[in-house]
Tab-separated table of C-alpha atoms in Angstrom:
chain	number	residue	atom	x	y	z
W	49	MET	CA	5.047	16.955	23.130
W	50	VAL	CA	4.872	18.410	19.612
W	51	ARG	CA	4.028	14.987	18.289
W	52	LEU	CA	1.286	14.509	20.864
W	53	SER	CA	-0.222	17.897	20.042
W	54	LYS	CA	-0.164	17.187	16.319
W	55	TRP	CA	-1.809	13.798	16.847
W	56	LEU	CA	-4.480	15.233	19.129
W	57	LEU	CA	-5.299	17.988	16.628
W	58	LYS	CA	-5.622	15.453	13.845
W	59	GLU	CA	-7.822	13.212	15.974
W	60	ALA	CA	-10.039	16.195	16.787
W	61	GLY	CA	-10.402	16.762	13.046
W	62	THR	CA	-9.883	20.460	13.573
W	63	GLY	CA	-7.648	20.986	10.574
W	64	VAL	CA	-6.508	19.716	7.247
W	65	ASN	CA	-2.794	19.019	7.164
W	66	LYS	CA	-1.392	21.592	4.719
W	67	THR	CA	1.212	19.264	3.189
W	68	LEU	CA	-1.375	16.569	2.641
W	69	SER	CA	-3.826	18.971	1.000
W	70	GLU	CA	-1.090	19.890	-1.490
W	71	ILE	CA	-0.445	16.245	-2.401
W	72	LEU	CA	-4.047	15.120	-2.806
W	73	VAL	CA	-6.224	15.595	-5.891
W	74	CYS	CA	-9.825	14.708	-6.685
W	75	PRO	CA	-9.970	10.903	-7.182
W	76	LEU	CA	-12.282	11.337	-10.164
W	77	SER	CA	-11.149	14.437	-12.056
W	78	LYS	CA	-7.523	14.340	-10.769
W	79	GLN	CA	-7.790	18.133	-10.376
W	80	ALA	CA	-6.682	20.124	-7.301
W	81	LEU	CA	-8.801	20.104	-4.145
W	82	ARG	CA	-9.779	23.129	-2.097
W	83	VAL	CA	-9.581	22.926	1.689
W	84	CYS	CA	-12.693	23.744	3.722
W	85	GLU	CA	-12.096	24.207	7.450
W	86	GLU	CA	-15.690	23.955	8.660
W	87	PRO	CA	-16.857	21.293	8.260
W	88	PRO	CA	-13.382	19.810	7.645
W	89	SER	CA	-13.513	18.686	4.040
W	90	LEU	CA	-11.839	18.808	0.659
W	91	ILE	CA	-13.785	20.365	-2.202
W	92	SER	CA	-13.394	19.323	-5.806
W	93	ASP	CA	-14.598	22.406	-7.668
W	94	SER	CA	-14.001	20.654	-11.001
W	95	ILE	CA	-16.892	18.260	-10.369
W	96	GLY	CA	-18.722	20.074	-7.542
W	97	VAL	CA	-18.174	17.386	-4.922
W	98	SER	CA	-17.156	17.577	-1.277
W	99	PHE	CA	-15.085	14.869	0.419
W	100	PRO	CA	-15.152	14.712	4.222
W	101	MET	CA	-12.279	14.575	6.698
W	102	LYS	CA	-12.894	12.218	9.620
W	103	ASP	CA	-10.562	12.113	12.619
W	104	GLY	CA	-7.971	13.927	10.557
W	105	ILE	CA	-8.104	11.372	7.736
W	106	PRO	CA	-9.288	12.555	4.295
W	107	CYS	CA	-12.002	10.270	2.913
W	108	LEU	CA	-11.424	10.210	-0.833
W	109	VAL	CA	-13.194	7.022	-1.875
W	110	PRO	CA	-15.485	8.247	-4.709
W	111	THR	CA	-18.613	7.066	-2.885
W	112	ASP	CA	-17.608	9.211	0.131
W	113	GLY	CA	-18.211	12.300	-1.986
W	114	LYS	CA	-21.294	14.491	-1.687
W	115	ILE	CA	-22.499	16.489	-4.658
W	116	LEU	CA	-22.719	20.149	-3.741
W	117	ASP	CA	-25.827	22.072	-4.810
W	118	THR	CA	-25.390	25.799	-5.483
W	119	ASP	CA	-26.427	26.728	-1.890
W	120	ASP	CA	-23.827	24.406	-0.433
W	121	THR	CA	-21.164	25.753	-2.800
W	122	MET	CA	-21.979	29.284	-1.635
W	123	LYS	CA	-21.859	28.246	2.050
W	124	HIS	CA	-18.449	26.640	1.545
W	125	ASP	CA	-17.221	29.732	-0.365
W	126	ASN	CA	-18.522	32.067	2.389
W	127	ALA	CA	-16.862	30.003	5.084
W	128	ALA	CA	-13.582	30.115	3.145
W	129	ASP	CA	-13.915	33.925	2.625
W	130	ASP	CA	-14.732	34.506	6.331
W	131	SER	CA	-11.750	32.534	7.459
W	132	ALA	CA	-9.514	34.421	4.982
W	133	ASN	CA	-10.870	37.806	6.243
W	134	ASN	CA	-10.363	36.833	9.889
W	135	LYS	CA	-6.676	36.062	9.376
G	262	MET	CA	-26.709	17.430	-0.850
G	263	HIS	CA	-26.771	14.226	-2.770
G	264	SER	CA	-24.454	11.300	-2.184
G	265	LEU	CA	-22.443	9.980	-5.043
G	266	GLN	CA	-23.563	6.492	-6.007
G	267	PHE	CA	-20.767	4.803	-7.849
G	268	SER	CA	-20.991	1.103	-8.489
G	269	VAL	CA	-17.424	-0.057	-8.804
G	270	PRO	CA	-18.371	-3.455	-10.274
G	271	LEU	CA	-20.111	-1.666	-13.179
G	272	LEU	CA	-16.957	0.064	-14.436
G	273	PRO	CA	-16.355	-0.841	-18.099
G	274	THR	CA	-13.092	-2.599	-17.333
G	275	SER	CA	-14.515	-4.682	-14.462
G	276	ARG	CA	-14.740	-8.407	-14.746
G	277	PHE	CA	-17.949	-8.879	-12.818
G	278	LYS	CA	-18.979	-12.508	-12.821
G	279	ARG	CA	-22.354	-13.717	-11.594
G	280	HIS	CA	-20.677	-16.260	-9.335
G	281	SER	CA	-18.109	-13.699	-8.024
G	282	VAL	CA	-17.838	-13.850	-4.261
G	283	ARG	CA	-18.021	-10.214	-3.327
G	284	CYS	CA	-18.262	-6.700	-4.668
G	285	ALA	CA	-16.030	-3.867	-3.450
G	286	SER	CA	-18.461	-2.806	-0.751
G	287	ASP	CA	-18.617	-6.347	0.721
G	288	ARG	CA	-14.824	-6.536	0.767
G	289	GLN	CA	-14.619	-3.150	2.464
G	290	GLN	CA	-16.965	-4.369	5.184
G	291	LEU	CA	-15.010	-7.624	5.521
G	292	PHE	CA	-11.783	-5.737	6.185
G	293	ASN	CA	-13.585	-3.466	8.645
G	294	ARG	CA	-14.777	-6.572	10.530
G	295	ILE	CA	-11.399	-8.322	10.734
G	296	ALA	CA	-9.495	-5.134	11.630
G	297	PRO	CA	-9.363	-5.736	15.408
G	298	VAL	CA	-7.641	-9.122	15.094
G	299	TYR	CA	-5.917	-8.715	11.733
G	300	ASP	CA	-2.398	-8.159	13.064
G	301	ASN	CA	-2.588	-10.948	15.645
G	302	LEU	CA	-3.870	-13.434	13.093
G	303	ASN	CA	-1.148	-12.482	10.601
G	304	ASP	CA	1.487	-13.242	13.233
G	305	LEU	CA	-0.170	-16.461	14.327
G	306	LEU	CA	-0.958	-17.879	10.908
G	307	SER	CA	2.416	-17.124	9.317
G	308	LEU	CA	4.377	-17.852	12.501
G	309	GLY	CA	5.697	-14.320	12.277
G	310	GLN	CA	7.137	-14.836	8.785
G	311	HIS	CA	4.932	-12.166	7.218
G	312	ARG	CA	7.334	-9.640	8.784
G	313	ILE	CA	10.210	-11.054	6.691
G	314	TRP	CA	8.148	-11.086	3.491
G	315	LYS	CA	7.152	-7.472	4.060
G	316	ARG	CA	10.778	-6.390	4.525
G	317	MET	CA	11.587	-8.125	1.254
G	318	ALA	CA	8.737	-6.298	-0.480
G	319	VAL	CA	10.040	-2.950	0.753
G	320	SER	CA	13.567	-3.809	-0.366
G	321	TRP	CA	12.321	-4.688	-3.824
G	322	SER	CA	10.462	-1.373	-4.105
G	323	GLY	CA	13.777	0.512	-4.133
G	324	ALA	CA	12.492	2.990	-1.534
G	325	LYS	CA	15.224	5.256	-0.154
G	326	THR	CA	15.856	8.305	2.049
G	327	GLY	CA	13.984	11.428	1.036
G	328	ASP	CA	11.557	9.603	-1.255
G	329	SER	CA	7.817	10.192	-1.681
G	330	LEU	CA	6.310	6.777	-1.123
G	331	LEU	CA	2.896	5.176	-1.352
G	332	ASP	CA	1.691	2.072	0.449
G	333	LEU	CA	-1.546	0.898	-1.157
G	334	CYS	CA	-4.141	-1.176	0.691
G	335	CYS	CA	-2.044	-0.311	3.745
G	336	GLY	CA	-4.428	-1.936	6.240
G	337	SER	CA	-3.059	-1.516	9.741
G	338	GLY	CA	0.190	-0.108	8.382
G	339	ASP	CA	2.879	-2.820	8.532
G	340	LEU	CA	4.392	-1.909	5.171
G	341	THR	CA	3.758	1.808	5.705
G	342	PHE	CA	5.913	1.837	8.846
G	343	LEU	CA	8.723	0.005	7.035
G	344	MET	CA	8.511	2.495	4.133
G	345	SER	CA	8.563	5.334	6.661
G	346	GLU	CA	11.860	4.071	8.066
G	347	LYS	CA	13.304	4.035	4.533
G	348	ALA	CA	12.070	7.535	3.671
G	349	GLY	CA	13.312	9.197	6.854
G	350	ALA	CA	12.516	12.711	8.049
G	351	ASP	CA	12.972	14.285	4.609
G	352	GLY	CA	10.676	11.796	2.902
G	353	LYS	CA	6.923	11.361	2.879
G	354	VAL	CA	4.779	8.234	3.026
G	355	ILE	CA	1.091	7.968	2.258
G	356	GLY	CA	-0.771	4.936	3.585
G	357	LEU	CA	-3.993	4.454	1.596
G	358	ASP	CA	-6.803	1.994	2.329
G	359	PHE	CA	-10.562	1.838	1.796
G	360	SER	CA	-11.271	0.461	5.277
G	361	LYS	CA	-11.900	3.146	7.926
G	362	GLU	CA	-11.393	0.626	10.721
G	363	GLN	CA	-7.990	-0.505	9.452
G	364	LEU	CA	-6.860	3.118	9.054
G	365	SER	CA	-8.018	3.913	12.561
G	366	ILE	CA	-5.835	1.109	13.898
G	367	ALA	CA	-2.931	2.248	11.723
G	368	SER	CA	-3.253	5.780	13.054
G	369	SER	CA	-3.325	4.555	16.667
G	370	ARG	CA	-0.263	2.385	16.067
G	371	GLN	CA	1.542	5.411	14.635
G	372	TYR	CA	1.011	7.249	17.890
G	373	LEU	CA	1.748	4.274	20.185
G	374	LEU	CA	4.924	3.239	18.359
G	375	SER	CA	6.045	6.904	18.648
G	376	LYS	CA	9.166	6.645	16.526
G	377	ALA	CA	10.206	10.118	15.348
G	378	CYS	CA	10.425	9.123	11.672
G	379	TYR	CA	6.776	7.958	11.678
G	380	ASN	CA	5.819	11.647	11.598
G	381	ASN	CA	6.395	11.415	7.845
G	382	ILE	CA	3.279	9.220	7.423
G	383	GLU	CA	-0.155	10.450	6.355
G	384	TRP	CA	-3.210	8.176	6.218
G	385	VAL	CA	-5.771	8.519	3.437
G	386	GLU	CA	-9.024	6.671	2.954
G	387	GLY	CA	-9.154	5.991	-0.749
G	388	ASP	CA	-9.830	3.562	-3.559
G	389	ALA	CA	-6.964	1.780	-5.329
G	390	LEU	CA	-8.995	2.052	-8.547
G	391	ASP	CA	-9.293	5.877	-8.350
G	392	LEU	CA	-6.168	7.171	-6.659
G	393	PRO	CA	-6.322	10.774	-5.392
G	394	PHE	CA	-2.840	11.650	-6.608
G	395	SER	CA	-1.533	13.442	-9.658
G	396	ASN	CA	0.521	11.755	-12.384
G	397	GLY	CA	4.117	10.790	-11.706
G	398	TYR	CA	4.171	11.730	-8.030
G	399	PHE	CA	5.714	8.740	-6.222
G	400	ASP	CA	9.260	7.322	-6.148
G	401	ALA	CA	8.056	3.857	-5.131
G	402	ILE	CA	4.841	2.005	-4.345
G	403	THR	CA	4.200	-1.050	-2.204
G	404	MET	CA	1.043	-3.096	-1.967
G	405	GLY	CA	0.793	-5.935	0.526
G	406	TYR	CA	-2.021	-8.481	0.273
G	407	GLY	CA	-4.139	-5.940	-1.547
G	408	LEU	CA	-4.117	-6.667	-5.294
G	409	ARG	CA	-5.942	-9.949	-4.768
G	410	ASN	CA	-8.785	-8.057	-3.100
G	411	VAL	CA	-9.411	-5.308	-5.663
G	412	VAL	CA	-12.335	-5.948	-8.009
G	413	ASP	CA	-10.471	-4.645	-11.077
G	414	LYS	CA	-6.787	-5.614	-11.027
G	415	ARG	CA	-6.088	-4.157	-14.459
G	416	ARG	CA	-7.361	-0.745	-13.409
G	417	ALA	CA	-5.388	-0.906	-10.155
G	418	MET	CA	-2.178	-1.579	-12.151
G	419	GLN	CA	-3.002	1.326	-14.495
G	420	GLU	CA	-3.478	3.682	-11.552
G	421	MET	CA	-0.190	2.572	-9.982
G	422	PHE	CA	1.552	3.163	-13.315
G	423	ARG	CA	-0.022	6.626	-13.591
G	424	VAL	CA	1.088	7.905	-10.184
G	425	LEU	CA	4.643	6.508	-10.385
G	426	LYS	CA	7.587	8.622	-11.515
G	427	PRO	CA	9.513	7.330	-14.531
G	428	ASP	CA	12.200	4.728	-13.660
G	429	SER	CA	10.413	3.874	-10.405
G	430	ARG	CA	9.122	0.581	-9.090
G	431	VAL	CA	6.058	-1.005	-7.641
G	432	SER	CA	6.430	-3.999	-5.309
G	433	ILE	CA	3.316	-6.108	-4.839
G	434	LEU	CA	3.344	-8.848	-2.198
G	435	ASP	CA	0.542	-11.383	-2.011
G	436	PHE	CA	-0.328	-15.050	-1.845
G	437	ASN	CA	1.115	-17.014	-4.739
G	438	LYS	CA	-1.310	-18.828	-7.022
G	439	SER	CA	1.072	-21.682	-7.617
G	440	MET	CA	1.216	-23.781	-10.752
G	441	GLN	CA	2.908	-26.542	-8.727
G	442	PRO	CA	0.187	-29.049	-7.732
G	443	PHE	CA	1.870	-29.927	-4.411
G	444	THR	CA	2.275	-26.261	-3.372
G	445	ALA	CA	-1.309	-25.446	-4.372
G	446	LEU	CA	-2.607	-28.462	-2.446
G	447	PHE	CA	-0.555	-27.602	0.638
G	448	GLN	CA	-1.757	-24.000	0.526
G	449	GLU	CA	-5.371	-25.177	0.323
G	450	TRP	CA	-4.824	-27.641	3.162
G	451	MET	CA	-3.302	-24.899	5.339
G	452	ILE	CA	-6.288	-22.630	4.761
G	453	ASP	CA	-8.841	-25.388	5.434
G	454	ASN	CA	-7.125	-26.924	8.446
G	455	VAL	CA	-5.182	-24.113	10.086
G	456	VAL	CA	-6.358	-20.668	8.933
G	457	VAL	CA	-10.126	-21.115	8.997
G	458	PRO	CA	-10.263	-23.083	12.297
G	459	THR	CA	-8.094	-20.395	13.921
G	460	ALA	CA	-10.256	-17.616	12.495
G	461	THR	CA	-13.341	-19.468	13.741
G	462	VAL	CA	-12.102	-19.006	17.324
G	463	TYR	CA	-12.332	-15.241	16.667
G	464	GLY	CA	-15.766	-15.579	15.064
G	465	LEU	CA	-14.359	-14.826	11.589
G	466	ALA	CA	-14.667	-18.177	9.791
G	467	LYS	CA	-16.545	-16.785	6.766
G	468	GLU	CA	-14.166	-13.873	6.360
G	469	TYR	CA	-11.123	-16.146	6.202
G	470	GLN	CA	-12.876	-18.691	3.956
G	471	TYR	CA	-12.908	-15.809	1.472
G	472	LEU	CA	-9.116	-16.201	1.374
G	473	LYS	CA	-9.373	-19.492	-0.540
G	474	THR	CA	-11.825	-18.060	-3.084
G	475	SER	CA	-9.715	-14.971	-3.586
G	476	ILE	CA	-6.576	-17.054	-4.258
G	477	ASP	CA	-8.560	-19.214	-6.729
G	478	GLU	CA	-9.616	-16.050	-8.566
G	479	PHE	CA	-6.156	-14.494	-8.388
G	480	LEU	CA	-3.569	-14.521	-11.153
G	481	THR	CA	-0.494	-16.704	-11.439
G	482	GLY	CA	2.966	-15.160	-11.414
G	483	LYS	CA	3.167	-15.175	-15.220
G	484	GLU	CA	-0.289	-13.636	-15.504
G	485	LEU	CA	0.688	-10.897	-13.039
G	486	GLU	CA	3.806	-10.111	-15.072
G	487	LYS	CA	1.650	-9.803	-18.183
G	488	LEU	CA	-0.842	-7.601	-16.326
G	489	ALA	CA	1.963	-5.215	-15.381
G	490	LEU	CA	3.428	-5.119	-18.892
G	491	ASP	CA	-0.043	-4.520	-20.375
G	492	ALA	CA	-0.484	-1.579	-17.996
G	493	GLY	CA	2.630	0.019	-19.459
G	494	PHE	CA	5.395	-1.123	-17.130
G	495	SER	CA	8.636	-1.759	-19.016
G	496	TYR	CA	9.786	-4.542	-16.709
G	497	ALA	CA	7.877	-7.071	-14.611
G	498	ARG	CA	9.126	-10.053	-12.635
G	499	HIS	CA	7.276	-12.256	-10.131
G	500	TYR	CA	9.325	-13.857	-7.349
G	501	GLU	CA	8.071	-16.814	-5.341
G	502	ILE	CA	8.946	-16.664	-1.652
G	503	GLY	CA	7.883	-18.390	1.549
G	504	GLY	CA	8.335	-21.826	0.037
G	505	GLY	CA	6.160	-20.850	-2.940
G	506	LEU	CA	3.183	-19.941	-0.782
G	507	MET	CA	3.771	-16.212	-1.296
G	508	GLY	CA	4.791	-14.162	-4.303
G	509	ASN	CA	6.141	-10.669	-4.931
G	510	LEU	CA	5.631	-8.881	-8.229
G	511	VAL	CA	8.210	-6.228	-9.016
G	512	ALA	CA	7.448	-3.930	-11.926
G	513	ALA	CA	9.379	-0.917	-13.149
G	514	ARG	CA	7.995	2.044	-15.031
């Protein structure tokens, strides 16, 4: 039952597996990644790029990355702050 | 937002030839296309023997209980599941591939096979030439039928070396580019007269014709050993298996 729940959550892409987010680094800078819950993604602050999560699977091929402009960086930061405040 | 546009074939260390069959993006699409029948064709074309070769590859990697393991170019996960059994509940296995479709199948198999130890597997879409892992993280790495398909084999070896812990091994299983004329001829005959006609039934003739080109462009056992040593590995040995049709490179950091 636990396994089914975990699999369903991953498939729904509703969260980034905490253990995985600790193992992974930016494929280009090899620096740590920051988790963004909404939309599910991994942010490389070192190069200002966002990598998506799809169906619970992190997409870290360099060409999957999207360069964040300042507005996007702020949106991601605000989302992270909101979720921290709500906890 | 702007998308990153990286052209893998234009990396300084790439050996991009005008007559080269495919770039990384073409290969990615190829593996997406064959994903639905990949496992069935492996069984059919090797008469099930690929399962033995993969067990040998895992054995050679030195993977053991509690280890952090990486299966590169994991495809639909055959080697990943074997590594998972070695690592056990206290270990961790990452299956990495650049094909979304293959990873989707791998993930579904993980659920359907529903063995408790498979909970230690995580799937990552990534590039073998730019691994998203820090230095010296893994206790062992496997790569099954992947090295032949990367556009820059030197860089792939360097990345594997980088993410391996000291005194750890990489085990790379693939077709053998044989120096024996009879073996090479037999391998070519098999592809022309068994593999491609079978793949044609599934509408994948062109995709499996790529197999012959990729073996032609691959390295011999000796060349693979040199590639590993040049990348910094202290030990490299290539073993021929499956009657010389397959080969497994074992390299130690």
